[in-house]
mmCIF file of C-alpha atoms in Angstrom:
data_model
loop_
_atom_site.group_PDB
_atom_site.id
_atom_site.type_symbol
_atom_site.label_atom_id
_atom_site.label_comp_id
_atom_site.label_asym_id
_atom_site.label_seq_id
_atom_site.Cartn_x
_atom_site.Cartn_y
_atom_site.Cartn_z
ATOM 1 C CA UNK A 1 -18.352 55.638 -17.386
ATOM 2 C CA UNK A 2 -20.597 53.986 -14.862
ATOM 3 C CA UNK A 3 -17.474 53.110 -12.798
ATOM 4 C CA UNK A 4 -16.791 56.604 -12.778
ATOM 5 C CA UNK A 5 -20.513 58.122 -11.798
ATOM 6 C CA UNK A 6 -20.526 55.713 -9.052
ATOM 7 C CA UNK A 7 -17.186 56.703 -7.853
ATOM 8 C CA UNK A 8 -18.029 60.330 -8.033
ATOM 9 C CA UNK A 9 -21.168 59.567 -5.862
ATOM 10 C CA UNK A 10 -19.494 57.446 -2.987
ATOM 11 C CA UNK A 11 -17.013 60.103 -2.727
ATOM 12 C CA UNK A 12 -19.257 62.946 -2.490
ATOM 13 C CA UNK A 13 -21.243 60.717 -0.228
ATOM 14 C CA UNK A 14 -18.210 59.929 1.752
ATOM 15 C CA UNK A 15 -17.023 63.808 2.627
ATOM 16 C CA UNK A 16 -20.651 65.200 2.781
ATOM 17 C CA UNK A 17 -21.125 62.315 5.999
ATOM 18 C CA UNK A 18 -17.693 61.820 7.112
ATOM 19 C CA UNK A 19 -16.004 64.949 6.065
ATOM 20 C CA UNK A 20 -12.089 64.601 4.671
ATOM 21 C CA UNK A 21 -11.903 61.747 7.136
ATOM 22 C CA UNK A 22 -13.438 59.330 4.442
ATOM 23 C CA UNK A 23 -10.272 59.519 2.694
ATOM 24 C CA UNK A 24 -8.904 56.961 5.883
ATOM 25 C CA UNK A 25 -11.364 54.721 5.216
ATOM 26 C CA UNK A 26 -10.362 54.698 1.575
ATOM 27 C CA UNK A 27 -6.844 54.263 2.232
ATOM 28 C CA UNK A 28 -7.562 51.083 4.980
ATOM 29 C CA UNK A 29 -10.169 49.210 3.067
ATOM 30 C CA UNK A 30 -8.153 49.837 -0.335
ATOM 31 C CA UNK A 31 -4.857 48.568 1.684
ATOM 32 C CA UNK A 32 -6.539 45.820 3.588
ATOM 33 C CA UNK A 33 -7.723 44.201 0.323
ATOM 34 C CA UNK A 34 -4.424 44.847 -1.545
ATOM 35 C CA UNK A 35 -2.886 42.569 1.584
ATOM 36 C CA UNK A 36 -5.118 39.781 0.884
ATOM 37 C CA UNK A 37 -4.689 40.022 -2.659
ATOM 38 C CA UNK A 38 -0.716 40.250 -2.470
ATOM 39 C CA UNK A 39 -0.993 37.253 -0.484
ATOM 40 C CA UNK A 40 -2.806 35.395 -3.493
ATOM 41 C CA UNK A 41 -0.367 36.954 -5.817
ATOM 42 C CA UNK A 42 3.180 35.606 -4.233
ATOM 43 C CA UNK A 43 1.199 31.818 -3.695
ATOM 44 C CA UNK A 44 0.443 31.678 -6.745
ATOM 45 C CA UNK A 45 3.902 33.155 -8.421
ATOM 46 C CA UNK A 46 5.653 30.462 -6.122
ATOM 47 C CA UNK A 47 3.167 27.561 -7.212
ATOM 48 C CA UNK A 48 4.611 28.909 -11.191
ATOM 49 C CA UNK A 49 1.103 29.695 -11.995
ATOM 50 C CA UNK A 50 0.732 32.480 -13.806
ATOM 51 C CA UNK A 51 -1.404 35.822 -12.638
ATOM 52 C CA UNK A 52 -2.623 37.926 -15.663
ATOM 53 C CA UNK A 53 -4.097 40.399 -13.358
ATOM 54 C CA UNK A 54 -3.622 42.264 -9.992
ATOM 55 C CA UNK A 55 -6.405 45.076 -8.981
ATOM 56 C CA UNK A 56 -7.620 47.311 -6.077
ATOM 57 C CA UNK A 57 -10.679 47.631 -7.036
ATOM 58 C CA UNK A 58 -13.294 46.779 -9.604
ATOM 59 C CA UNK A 59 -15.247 48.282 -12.777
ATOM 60 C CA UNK A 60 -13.274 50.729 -15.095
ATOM 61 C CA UNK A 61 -9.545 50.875 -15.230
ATOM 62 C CA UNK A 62 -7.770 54.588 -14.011
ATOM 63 C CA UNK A 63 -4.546 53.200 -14.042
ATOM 64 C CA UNK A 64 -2.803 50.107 -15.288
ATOM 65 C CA UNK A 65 0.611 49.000 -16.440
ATOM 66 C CA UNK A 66 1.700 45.413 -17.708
ATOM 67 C CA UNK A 67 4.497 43.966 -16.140
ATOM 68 C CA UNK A 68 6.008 40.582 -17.614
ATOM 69 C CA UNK A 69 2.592 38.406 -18.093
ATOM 70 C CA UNK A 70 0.520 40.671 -15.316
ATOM 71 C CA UNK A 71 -1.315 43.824 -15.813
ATOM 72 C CA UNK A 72 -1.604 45.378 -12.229
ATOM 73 C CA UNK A 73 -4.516 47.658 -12.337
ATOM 74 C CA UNK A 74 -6.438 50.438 -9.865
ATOM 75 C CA UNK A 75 -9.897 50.474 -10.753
ATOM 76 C CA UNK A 76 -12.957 52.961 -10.009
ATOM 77 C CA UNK A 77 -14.426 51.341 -7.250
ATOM 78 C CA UNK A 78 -12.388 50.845 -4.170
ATOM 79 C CA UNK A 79 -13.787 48.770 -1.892
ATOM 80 C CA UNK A 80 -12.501 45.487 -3.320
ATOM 81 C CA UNK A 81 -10.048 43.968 -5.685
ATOM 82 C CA UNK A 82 -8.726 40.577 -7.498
ATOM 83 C CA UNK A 83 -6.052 38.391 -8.628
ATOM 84 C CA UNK A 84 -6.896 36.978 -12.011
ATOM 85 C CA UNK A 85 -5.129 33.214 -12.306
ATOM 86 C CA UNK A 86 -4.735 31.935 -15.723
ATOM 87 C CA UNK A 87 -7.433 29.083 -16.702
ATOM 88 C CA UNK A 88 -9.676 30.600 -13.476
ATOM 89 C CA UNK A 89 -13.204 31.551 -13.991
ATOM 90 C CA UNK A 90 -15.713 31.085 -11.785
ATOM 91 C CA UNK A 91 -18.793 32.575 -13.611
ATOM 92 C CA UNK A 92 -17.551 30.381 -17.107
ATOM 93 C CA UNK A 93 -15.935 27.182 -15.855
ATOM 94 C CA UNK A 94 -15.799 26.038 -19.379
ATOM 95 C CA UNK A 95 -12.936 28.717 -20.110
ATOM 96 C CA UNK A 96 -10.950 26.344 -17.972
ATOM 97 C CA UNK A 97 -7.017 25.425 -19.457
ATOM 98 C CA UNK A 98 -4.271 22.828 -18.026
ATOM 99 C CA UNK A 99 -1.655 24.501 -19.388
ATOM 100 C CA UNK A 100 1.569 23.713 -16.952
ATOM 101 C CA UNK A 101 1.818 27.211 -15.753
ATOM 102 C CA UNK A 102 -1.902 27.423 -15.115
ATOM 103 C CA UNK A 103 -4.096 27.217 -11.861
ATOM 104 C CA UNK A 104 -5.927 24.026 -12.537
ATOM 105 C CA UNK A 105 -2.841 22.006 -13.705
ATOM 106 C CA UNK A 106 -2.081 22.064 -9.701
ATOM 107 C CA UNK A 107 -3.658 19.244 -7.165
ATOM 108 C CA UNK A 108 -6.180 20.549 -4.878
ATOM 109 C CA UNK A 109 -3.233 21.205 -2.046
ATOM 110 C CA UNK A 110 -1.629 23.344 -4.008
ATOM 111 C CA UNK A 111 -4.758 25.325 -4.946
ATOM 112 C CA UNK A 112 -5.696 25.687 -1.378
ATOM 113 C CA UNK A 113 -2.357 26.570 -0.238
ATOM 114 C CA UNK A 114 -3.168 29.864 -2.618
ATOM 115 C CA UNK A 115 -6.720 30.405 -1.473
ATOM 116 C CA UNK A 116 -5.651 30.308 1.851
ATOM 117 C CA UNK A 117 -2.960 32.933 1.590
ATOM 118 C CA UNK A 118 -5.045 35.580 1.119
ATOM 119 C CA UNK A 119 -6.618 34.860 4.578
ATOM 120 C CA UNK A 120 -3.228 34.604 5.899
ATOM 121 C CA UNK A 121 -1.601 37.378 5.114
ATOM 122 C CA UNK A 122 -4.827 39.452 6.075
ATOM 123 C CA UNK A 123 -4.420 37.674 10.047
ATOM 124 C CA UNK A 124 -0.218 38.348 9.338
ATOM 125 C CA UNK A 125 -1.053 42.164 8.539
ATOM 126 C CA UNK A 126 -3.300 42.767 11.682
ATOM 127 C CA UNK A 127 -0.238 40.836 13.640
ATOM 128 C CA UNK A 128 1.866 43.284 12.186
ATOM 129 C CA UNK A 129 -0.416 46.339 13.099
ATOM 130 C CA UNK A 130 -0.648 45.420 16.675
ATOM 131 C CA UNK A 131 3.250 45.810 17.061
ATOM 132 C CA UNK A 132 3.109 49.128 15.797
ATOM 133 C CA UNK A 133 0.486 49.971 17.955
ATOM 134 C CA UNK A 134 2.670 48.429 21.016
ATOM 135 C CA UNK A 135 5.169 51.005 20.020
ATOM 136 C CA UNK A 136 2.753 54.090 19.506
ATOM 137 C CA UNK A 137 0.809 53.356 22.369
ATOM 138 C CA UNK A 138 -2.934 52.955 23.527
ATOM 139 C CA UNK A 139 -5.051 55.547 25.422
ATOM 140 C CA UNK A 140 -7.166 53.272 27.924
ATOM 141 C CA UNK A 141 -8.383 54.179 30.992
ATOM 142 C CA UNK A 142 -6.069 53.637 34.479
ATOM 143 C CA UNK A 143 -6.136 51.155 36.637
ATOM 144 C CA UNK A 144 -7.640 53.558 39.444
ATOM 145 C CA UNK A 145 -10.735 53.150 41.522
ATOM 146 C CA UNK A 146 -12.879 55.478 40.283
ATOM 147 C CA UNK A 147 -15.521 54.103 42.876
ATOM 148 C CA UNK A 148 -16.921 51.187 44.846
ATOM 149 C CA UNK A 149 -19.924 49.738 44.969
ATOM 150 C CA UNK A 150 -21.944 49.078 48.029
ATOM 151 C CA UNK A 151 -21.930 45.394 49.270
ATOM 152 C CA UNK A 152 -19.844 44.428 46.565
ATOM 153 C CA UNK A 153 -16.330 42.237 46.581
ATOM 154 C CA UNK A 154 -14.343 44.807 46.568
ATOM 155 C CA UNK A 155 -15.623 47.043 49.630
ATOM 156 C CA UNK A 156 -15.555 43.450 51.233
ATOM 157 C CA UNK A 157 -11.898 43.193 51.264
ATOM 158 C CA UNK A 158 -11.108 46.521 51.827
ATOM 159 C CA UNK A 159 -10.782 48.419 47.956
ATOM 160 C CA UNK A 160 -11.089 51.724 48.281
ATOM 161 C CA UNK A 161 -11.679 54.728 46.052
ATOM 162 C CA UNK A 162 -8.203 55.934 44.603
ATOM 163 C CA UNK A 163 -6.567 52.540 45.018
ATOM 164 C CA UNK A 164 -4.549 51.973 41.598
ATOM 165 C CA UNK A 165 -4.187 47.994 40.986
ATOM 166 C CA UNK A 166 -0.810 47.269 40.309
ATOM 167 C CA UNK A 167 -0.844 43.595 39.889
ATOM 168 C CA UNK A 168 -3.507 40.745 40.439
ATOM 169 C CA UNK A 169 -1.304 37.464 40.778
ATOM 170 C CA UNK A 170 1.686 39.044 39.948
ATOM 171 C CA UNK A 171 -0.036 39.686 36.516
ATOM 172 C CA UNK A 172 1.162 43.313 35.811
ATOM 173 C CA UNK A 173 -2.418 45.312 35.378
ATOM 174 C CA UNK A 174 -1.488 48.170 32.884
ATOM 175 C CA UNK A 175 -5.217 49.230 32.358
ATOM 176 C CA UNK A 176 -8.570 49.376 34.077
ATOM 177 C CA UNK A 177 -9.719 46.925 31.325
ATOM 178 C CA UNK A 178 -7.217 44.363 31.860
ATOM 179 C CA UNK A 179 -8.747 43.667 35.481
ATOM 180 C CA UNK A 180 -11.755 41.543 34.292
ATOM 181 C CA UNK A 181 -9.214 38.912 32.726
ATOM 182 C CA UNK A 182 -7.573 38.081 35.850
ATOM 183 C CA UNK A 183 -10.707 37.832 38.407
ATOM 184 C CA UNK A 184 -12.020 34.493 39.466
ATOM 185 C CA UNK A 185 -13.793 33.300 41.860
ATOM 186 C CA UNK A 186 -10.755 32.139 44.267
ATOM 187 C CA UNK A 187 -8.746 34.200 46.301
ATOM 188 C CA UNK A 188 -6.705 36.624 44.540
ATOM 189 C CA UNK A 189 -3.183 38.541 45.704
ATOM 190 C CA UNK A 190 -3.929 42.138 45.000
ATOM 191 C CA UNK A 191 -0.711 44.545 45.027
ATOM 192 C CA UNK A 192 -2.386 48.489 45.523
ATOM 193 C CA UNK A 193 -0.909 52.090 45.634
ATOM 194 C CA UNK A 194 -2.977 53.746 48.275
ATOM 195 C CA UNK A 195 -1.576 57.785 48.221
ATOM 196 C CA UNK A 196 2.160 56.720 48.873
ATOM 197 C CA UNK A 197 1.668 53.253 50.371
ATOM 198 C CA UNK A 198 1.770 49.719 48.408
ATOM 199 C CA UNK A 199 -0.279 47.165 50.011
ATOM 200 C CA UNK A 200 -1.373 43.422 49.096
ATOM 201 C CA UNK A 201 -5.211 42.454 49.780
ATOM 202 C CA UNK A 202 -6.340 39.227 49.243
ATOM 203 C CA UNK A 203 -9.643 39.431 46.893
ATOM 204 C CA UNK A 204 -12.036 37.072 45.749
ATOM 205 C CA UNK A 205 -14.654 38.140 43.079
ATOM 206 C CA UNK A 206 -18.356 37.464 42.964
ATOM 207 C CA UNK A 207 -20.298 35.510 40.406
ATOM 208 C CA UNK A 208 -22.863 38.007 38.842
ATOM 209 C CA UNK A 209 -24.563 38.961 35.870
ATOM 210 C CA UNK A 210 -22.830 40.818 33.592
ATOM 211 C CA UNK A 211 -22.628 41.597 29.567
ATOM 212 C CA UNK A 212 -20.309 39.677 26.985
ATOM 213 C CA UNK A 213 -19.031 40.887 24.031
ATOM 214 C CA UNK A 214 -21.769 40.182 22.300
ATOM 215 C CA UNK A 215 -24.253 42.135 24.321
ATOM 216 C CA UNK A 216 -25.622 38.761 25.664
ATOM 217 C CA UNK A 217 -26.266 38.145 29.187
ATOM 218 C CA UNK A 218 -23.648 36.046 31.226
ATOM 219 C CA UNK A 219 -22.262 35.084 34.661
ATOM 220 C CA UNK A 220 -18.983 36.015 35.406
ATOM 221 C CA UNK A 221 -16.757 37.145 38.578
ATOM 222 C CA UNK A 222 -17.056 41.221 39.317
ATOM 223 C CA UNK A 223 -15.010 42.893 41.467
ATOM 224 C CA UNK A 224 -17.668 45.771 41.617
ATOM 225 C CA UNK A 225 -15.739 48.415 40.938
ATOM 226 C CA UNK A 226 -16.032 51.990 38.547
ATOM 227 C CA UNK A 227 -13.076 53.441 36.509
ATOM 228 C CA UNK A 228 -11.963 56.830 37.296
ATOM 229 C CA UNK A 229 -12.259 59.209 34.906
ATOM 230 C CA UNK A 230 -7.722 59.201 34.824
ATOM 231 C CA UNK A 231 -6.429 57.861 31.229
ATOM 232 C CA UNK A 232 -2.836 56.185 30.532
ATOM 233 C CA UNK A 233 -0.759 55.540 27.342
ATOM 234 C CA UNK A 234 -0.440 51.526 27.268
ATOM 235 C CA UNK A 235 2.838 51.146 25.691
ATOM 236 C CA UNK A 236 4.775 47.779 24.560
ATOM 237 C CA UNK A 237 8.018 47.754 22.689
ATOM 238 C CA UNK A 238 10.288 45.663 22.418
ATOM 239 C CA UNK A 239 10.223 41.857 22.748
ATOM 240 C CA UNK A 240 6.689 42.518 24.619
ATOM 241 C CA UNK A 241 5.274 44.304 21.424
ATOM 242 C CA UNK A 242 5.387 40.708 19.788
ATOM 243 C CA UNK A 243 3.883 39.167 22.715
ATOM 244 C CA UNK A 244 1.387 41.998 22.601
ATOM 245 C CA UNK A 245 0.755 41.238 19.272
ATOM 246 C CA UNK A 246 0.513 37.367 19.354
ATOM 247 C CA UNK A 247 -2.475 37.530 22.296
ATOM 248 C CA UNK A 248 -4.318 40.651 20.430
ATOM 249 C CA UNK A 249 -4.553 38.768 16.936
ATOM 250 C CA UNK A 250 -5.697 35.596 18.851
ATOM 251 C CA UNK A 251 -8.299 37.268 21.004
ATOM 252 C CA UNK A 252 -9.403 39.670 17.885
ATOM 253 C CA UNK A 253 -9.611 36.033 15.360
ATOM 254 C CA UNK A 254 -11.524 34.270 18.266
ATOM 255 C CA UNK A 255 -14.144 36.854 18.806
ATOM 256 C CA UNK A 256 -14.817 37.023 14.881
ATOM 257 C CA UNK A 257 -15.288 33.589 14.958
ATOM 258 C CA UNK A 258 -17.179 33.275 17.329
ATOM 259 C CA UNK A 259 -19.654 36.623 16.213
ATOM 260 C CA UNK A 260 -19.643 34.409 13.077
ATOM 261 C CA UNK A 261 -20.747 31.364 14.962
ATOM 262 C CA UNK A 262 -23.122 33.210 16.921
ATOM 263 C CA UNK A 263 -24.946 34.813 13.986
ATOM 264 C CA UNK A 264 -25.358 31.400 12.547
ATOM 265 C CA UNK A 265 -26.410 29.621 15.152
ATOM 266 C CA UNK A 266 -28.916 32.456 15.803
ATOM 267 C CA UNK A 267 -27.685 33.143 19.237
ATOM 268 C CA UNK A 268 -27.520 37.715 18.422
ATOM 269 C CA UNK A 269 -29.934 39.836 16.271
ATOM 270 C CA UNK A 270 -28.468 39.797 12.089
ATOM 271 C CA UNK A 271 -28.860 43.590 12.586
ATOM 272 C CA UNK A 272 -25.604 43.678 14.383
ATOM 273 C CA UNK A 273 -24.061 42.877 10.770
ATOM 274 C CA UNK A 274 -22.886 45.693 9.476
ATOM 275 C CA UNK A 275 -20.981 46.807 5.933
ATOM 276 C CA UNK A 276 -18.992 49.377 4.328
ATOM 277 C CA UNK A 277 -21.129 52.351 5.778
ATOM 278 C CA UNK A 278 -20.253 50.880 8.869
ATOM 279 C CA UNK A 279 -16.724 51.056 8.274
ATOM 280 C CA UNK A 280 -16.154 54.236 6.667
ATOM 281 C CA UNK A 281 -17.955 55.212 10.133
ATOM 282 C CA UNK A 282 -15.782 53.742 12.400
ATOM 283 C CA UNK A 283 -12.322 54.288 10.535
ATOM 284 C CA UNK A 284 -13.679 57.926 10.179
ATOM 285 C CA UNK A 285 -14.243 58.334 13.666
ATOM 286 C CA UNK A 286 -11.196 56.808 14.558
ATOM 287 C CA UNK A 287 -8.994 59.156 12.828
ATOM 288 C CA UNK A 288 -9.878 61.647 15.254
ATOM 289 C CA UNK A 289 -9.101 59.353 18.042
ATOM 290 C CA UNK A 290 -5.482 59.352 16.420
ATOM 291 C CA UNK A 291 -3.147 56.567 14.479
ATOM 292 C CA UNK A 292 -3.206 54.002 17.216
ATOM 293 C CA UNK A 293 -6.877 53.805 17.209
ATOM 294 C CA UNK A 294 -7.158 53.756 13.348
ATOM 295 C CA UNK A 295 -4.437 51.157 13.387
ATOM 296 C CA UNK A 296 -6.343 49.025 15.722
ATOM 297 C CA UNK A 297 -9.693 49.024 13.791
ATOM 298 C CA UNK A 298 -8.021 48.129 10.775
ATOM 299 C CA UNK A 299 -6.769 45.501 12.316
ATOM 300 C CA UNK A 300 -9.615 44.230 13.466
ATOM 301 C CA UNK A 301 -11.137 44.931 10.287
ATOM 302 C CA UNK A 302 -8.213 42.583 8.533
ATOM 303 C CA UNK A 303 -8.843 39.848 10.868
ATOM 304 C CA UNK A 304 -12.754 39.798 9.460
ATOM 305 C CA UNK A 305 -11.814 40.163 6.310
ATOM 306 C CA UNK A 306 -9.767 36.833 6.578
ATOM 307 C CA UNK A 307 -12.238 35.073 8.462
ATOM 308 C CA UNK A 308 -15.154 36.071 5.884
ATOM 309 C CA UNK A 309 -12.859 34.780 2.940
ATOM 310 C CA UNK A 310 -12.618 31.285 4.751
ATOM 311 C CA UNK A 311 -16.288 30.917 5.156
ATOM 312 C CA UNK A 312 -17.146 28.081 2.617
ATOM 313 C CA UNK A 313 -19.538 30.100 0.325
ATOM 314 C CA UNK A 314 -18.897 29.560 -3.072
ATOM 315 C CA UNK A 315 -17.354 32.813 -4.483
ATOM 316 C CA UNK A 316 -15.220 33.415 -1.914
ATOM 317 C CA UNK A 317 -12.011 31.372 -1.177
ATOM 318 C CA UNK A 318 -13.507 29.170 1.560
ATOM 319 C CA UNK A 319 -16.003 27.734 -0.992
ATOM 320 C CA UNK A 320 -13.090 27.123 -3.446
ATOM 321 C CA UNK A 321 -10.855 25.403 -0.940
ATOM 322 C CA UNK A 322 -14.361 23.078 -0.311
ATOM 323 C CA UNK A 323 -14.632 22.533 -3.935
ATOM 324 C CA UNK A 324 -10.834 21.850 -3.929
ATOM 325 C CA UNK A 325 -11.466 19.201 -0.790
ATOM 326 C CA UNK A 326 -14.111 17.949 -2.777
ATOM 327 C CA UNK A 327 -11.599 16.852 -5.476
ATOM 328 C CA UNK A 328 -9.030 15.993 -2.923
ATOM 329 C CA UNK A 329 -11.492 13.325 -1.697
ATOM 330 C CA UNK A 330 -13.254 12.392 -4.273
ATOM 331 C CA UNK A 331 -10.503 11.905 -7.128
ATOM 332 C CA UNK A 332 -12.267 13.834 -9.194
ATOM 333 C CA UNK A 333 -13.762 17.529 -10.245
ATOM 334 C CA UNK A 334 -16.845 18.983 -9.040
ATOM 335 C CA UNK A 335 -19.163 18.237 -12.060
ATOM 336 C CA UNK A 336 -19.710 21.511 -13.839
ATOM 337 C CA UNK A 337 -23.219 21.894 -13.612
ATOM 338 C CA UNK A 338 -23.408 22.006 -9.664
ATOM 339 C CA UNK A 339 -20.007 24.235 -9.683
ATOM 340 C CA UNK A 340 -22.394 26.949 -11.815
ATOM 341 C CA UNK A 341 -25.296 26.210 -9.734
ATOM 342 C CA UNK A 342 -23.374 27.074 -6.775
ATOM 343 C CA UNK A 343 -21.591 29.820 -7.800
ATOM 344 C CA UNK A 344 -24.714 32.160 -8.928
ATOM 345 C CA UNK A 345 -26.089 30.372 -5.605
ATOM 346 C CA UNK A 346 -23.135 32.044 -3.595
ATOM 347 C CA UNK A 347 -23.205 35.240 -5.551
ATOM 348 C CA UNK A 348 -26.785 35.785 -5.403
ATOM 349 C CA UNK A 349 -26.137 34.779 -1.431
ATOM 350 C CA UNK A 350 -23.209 37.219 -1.007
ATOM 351 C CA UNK A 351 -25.035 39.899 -2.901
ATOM 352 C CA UNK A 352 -28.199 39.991 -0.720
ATOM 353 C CA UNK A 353 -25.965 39.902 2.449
ATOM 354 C CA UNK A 354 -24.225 43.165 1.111
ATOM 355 C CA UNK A 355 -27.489 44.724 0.592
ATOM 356 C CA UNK A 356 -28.917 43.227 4.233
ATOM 357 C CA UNK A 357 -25.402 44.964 5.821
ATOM 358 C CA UNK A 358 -26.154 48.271 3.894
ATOM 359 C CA UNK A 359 -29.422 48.428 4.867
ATOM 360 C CA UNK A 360 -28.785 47.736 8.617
ATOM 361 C CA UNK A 361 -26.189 50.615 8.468
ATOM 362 C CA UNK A 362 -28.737 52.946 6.824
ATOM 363 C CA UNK A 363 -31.273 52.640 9.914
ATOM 364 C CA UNK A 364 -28.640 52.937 12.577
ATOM 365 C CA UNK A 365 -27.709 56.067 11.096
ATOM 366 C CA UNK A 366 -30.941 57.088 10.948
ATOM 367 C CA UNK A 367 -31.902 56.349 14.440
ATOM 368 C CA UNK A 368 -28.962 58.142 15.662
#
């Protein structure tokens, strides 16, 4: 009943702040989590271990139905889900069987290769995503001078206002955002349209100070140059779409990583973490923006959920496939006593970084 209230209040939560848009963000988290899940699930069938549960979601039951030895369930709350293996329990380790078709009779390989999947097949998904948004299309801005700036690089060598950049190095520029990957600091073959004229400058950026991705303060080349106000459909179909694809899902992993890395290392502010206010904010926005846009956020938002999994916490699958290494070294289990210990150590971790992300959503909305 509980399960219920609290689904009752999230939703009228969710449409009172978001309006009928918070149904997306249902939909995407509930879909990105059945991906990982389904990724645990076919491991673990192909490893002959048996799964006595698959569920989207957690707390009461709506729905269930036992197939064979697994009873697949869609529970009240639906940001989250599990796969329960036979003879696996973290919070009761002493529930533990070796039966053959259970998940500790396998070596530590074989239970990694299924904690891993999940990961995978959330990184797969966002691959996936980013061909269909090849095919659909992006909005971005053109690759048209929108205006110069004065003693910059680019009224140097001759860049003028209305000047759309074809190419830089025969590197086909398709939006105003795909200049900055191609400027460095040597010279540079620009082809231009000028009104009906296509000419070839030869450019060479200047090191300045500029912003990352991360808000942090950097050196980099700048052209000096303002986008026009002009937008384009991006598309790529095709063989391109996969190429597409390929470079988006590395880019999107190594920035997660490296946010990751970053908030570790203390190099950005922990308020930038956000949760699932944050989400239900941006996947609501984005519907408005159309399906390309709310295909690329959940993409994005796959990738981090596959990256968070794999962060050794105990808990989550990256703390497993540790304990698993641990074994793998070691020739033996993790005594029981420090596999407890850490596992109400992770939870209790995991839980006060949940509430830390909720609260950091709470003031940015309030500040808005």
């Amino acid at each position: 009943m509980k399960s219920i209230l609290f689904l009752l209040l999230i939703l009228i939560a969710g449409f009172y702040f978001f309006s009928i848009n918070f149904l997306t963000t249902i939909f995407c988290i509930s879909f990105l989590v059945f991906f990982h899940e389904l990724g645990h699930f076919l491991a673990a069938r192909h490893m002959g271990v048996c799964v006595e549960a698959f569920s989207i979601g957690f707390g009461k039951s709506l729905f269930e139905k036992k197939l064979g030895k697994t009873t697949y369930k869609l529970c009240a709350l639906p940001f989250g889900g599990y796969v329960k293996l036979k003879g696996q329990d973290d919070l009761d380790p002493l529930k533990r069987n070796y039966d053959t078709d259970s998940y500790n009779a396998l070596k530590p390989l074989q239970r990694i290769y299924i904690l891993f999947a999940g990961s995978f097949f959330n990184i797969f998904l966002a691959f996936l995503l980013y061909i269909i948004i090849g095919n659909l299309g992006l909005v971005k801005q053109a690759a048209l001078v929108g205006d110069v700036m004065s003693a910059s690089a680019a009224e140097f060598y001759g860049l003028k206002k209305g000047d759309l950049i074809l190419s830089i190095d025969d590197n086909k520029i398709r939006s105003f955002d795909e200049i900055s990957k191609h400027l460095s600091l040597e010279k540079m073959n620009f082809k231009i349209q000028r009104e009906d004229q296509i000419l070839n400058l030869s450019v060479e950026a200047n090191l300045s100070k500029a912003y990352n991705e991360f808000l942090q303060e950097v050196e980099k080349p700048v052209l000096g140059i303002k986008s026009s106000t002009e937008v384009v459909r991006v598309f790529r179909s095709g063989f391109d779409s996969f190429v597409f694809a390929f470079e988006e899902s590395i880019n999107a992993l190594n920035l997660v990583i490296q946010s990751v890395i970053k908030l570790v290392t203390a190099q950005i502010d922990p308020k930038n973490i956000g949760g699932v206010i944050s989400m239900a904010d941006l996947t609501s926005r984005a519907t408005d923006s159309g399906l390309s846009v709310v295909l690329l956020i959940s993409a994005l938002i796959s990738i981090n959920l596959g990256v968070f999994n794999l962060l050794p916490i105990p808990m989550l699958d990256g703390g497993h496939i540790v304990f698993n290494l641990y074994e793998l070294i070691f020739k033996k289990e993790l005594p029981i006593k420090v596999f407890e210990g850490l596992t109400y150590l992770g939870l209790a971790l995991l839980i006060s970084l949940m509430l830390f992300a909720t609260y950091n959503d709470i003031l940015r909305f309030a500040t808005r």
